[in-house]
XYZ file of C-alpha atoms in Angstrom:
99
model
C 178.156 -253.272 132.353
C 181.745 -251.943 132.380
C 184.290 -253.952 130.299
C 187.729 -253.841 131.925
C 191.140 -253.493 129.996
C 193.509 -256.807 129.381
C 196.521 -255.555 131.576
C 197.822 -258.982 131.583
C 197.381 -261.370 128.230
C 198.689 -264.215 130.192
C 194.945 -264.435 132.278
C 192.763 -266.378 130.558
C 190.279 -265.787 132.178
C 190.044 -262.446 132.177
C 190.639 -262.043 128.984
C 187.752 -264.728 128.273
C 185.060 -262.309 130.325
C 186.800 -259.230 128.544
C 186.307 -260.730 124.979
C 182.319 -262.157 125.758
C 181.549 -258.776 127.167
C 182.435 -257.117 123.772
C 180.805 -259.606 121.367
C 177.700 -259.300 123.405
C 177.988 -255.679 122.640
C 178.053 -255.824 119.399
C 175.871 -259.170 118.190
C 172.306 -258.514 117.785
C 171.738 -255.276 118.616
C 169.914 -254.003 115.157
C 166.514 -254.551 113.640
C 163.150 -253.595 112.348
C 159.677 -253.123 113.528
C 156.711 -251.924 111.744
C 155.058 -249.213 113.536
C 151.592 -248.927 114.833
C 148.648 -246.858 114.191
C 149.005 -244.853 116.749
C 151.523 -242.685 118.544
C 153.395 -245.537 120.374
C 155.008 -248.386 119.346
C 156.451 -250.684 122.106
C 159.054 -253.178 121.254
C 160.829 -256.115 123.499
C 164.523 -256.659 123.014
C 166.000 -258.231 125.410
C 169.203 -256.480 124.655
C 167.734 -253.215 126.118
C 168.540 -251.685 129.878
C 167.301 -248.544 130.924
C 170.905 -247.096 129.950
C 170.932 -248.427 126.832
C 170.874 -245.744 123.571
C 168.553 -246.398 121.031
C 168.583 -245.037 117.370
C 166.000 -244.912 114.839
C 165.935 -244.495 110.905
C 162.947 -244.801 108.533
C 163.411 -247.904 106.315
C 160.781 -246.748 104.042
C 159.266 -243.882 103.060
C 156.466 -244.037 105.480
C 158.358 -244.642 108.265
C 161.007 -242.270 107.250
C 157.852 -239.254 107.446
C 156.814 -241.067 110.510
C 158.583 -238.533 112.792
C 159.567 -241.015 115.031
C 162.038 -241.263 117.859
C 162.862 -242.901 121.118
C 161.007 -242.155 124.584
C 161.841 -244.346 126.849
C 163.853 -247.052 127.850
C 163.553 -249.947 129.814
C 164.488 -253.245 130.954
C 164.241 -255.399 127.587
C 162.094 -252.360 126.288
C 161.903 -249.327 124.425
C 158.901 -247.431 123.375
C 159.173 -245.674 120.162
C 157.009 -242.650 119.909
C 155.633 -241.240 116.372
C 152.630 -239.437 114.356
C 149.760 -241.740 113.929
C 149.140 -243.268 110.665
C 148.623 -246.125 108.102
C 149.970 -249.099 109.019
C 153.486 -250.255 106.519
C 155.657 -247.656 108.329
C 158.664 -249.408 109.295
C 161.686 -247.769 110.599
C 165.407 -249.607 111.599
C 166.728 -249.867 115.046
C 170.087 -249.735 116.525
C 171.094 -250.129 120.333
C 174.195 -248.835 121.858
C 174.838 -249.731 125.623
C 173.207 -253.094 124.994
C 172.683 -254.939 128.158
């Protein structure tokens, strides 16, 4: 999705698609999830496109050892790949290039 520049202030409409596009960008595009057992956690976001960006951080200790990082993207996906382990490991979320 490509947001255009406001050349003129005057169009109303434009600058109605321009300012939706940005607060779509930016409003729900964090969160949490408590990883599996295994090595793969998938989660559904409907936020996600397969160009989206997505960053993770531990939000506890477990999930902060939990080695864990994003690979792959989707459409309203992203799998989160990690070392297996006890279940309680939760880690944060962040998407950039939201769809």
């Amino acid at each position: 999705m490509r947001i255009n520049s406001i050349s003129n202030i005057d169009d109303k409409s434009n600058l109605r698609t321009t300012l939706n596009l940005v607060i779509r960008q930016v409003s729900d595009t964090t969160g949490e999830v408590t990883l599996g057992t295994g090595t793969t956690t998938v989660v559904t976001n409907p936020k996600i496109s397969p160009q989206s960006f997505v960053l993770v951080q531990g939000k506890n200790a477990t999930g902060n050892s939990a080695g864990a990082y994003v690979s792959s993207t989707g459409t309203g996906t992203f799998t989160i790949t990690h070392v297996a382990g006890a279940a309680g490991r939760v880690v944060g979320f962040a998407v950039i290039g939201a769809a």
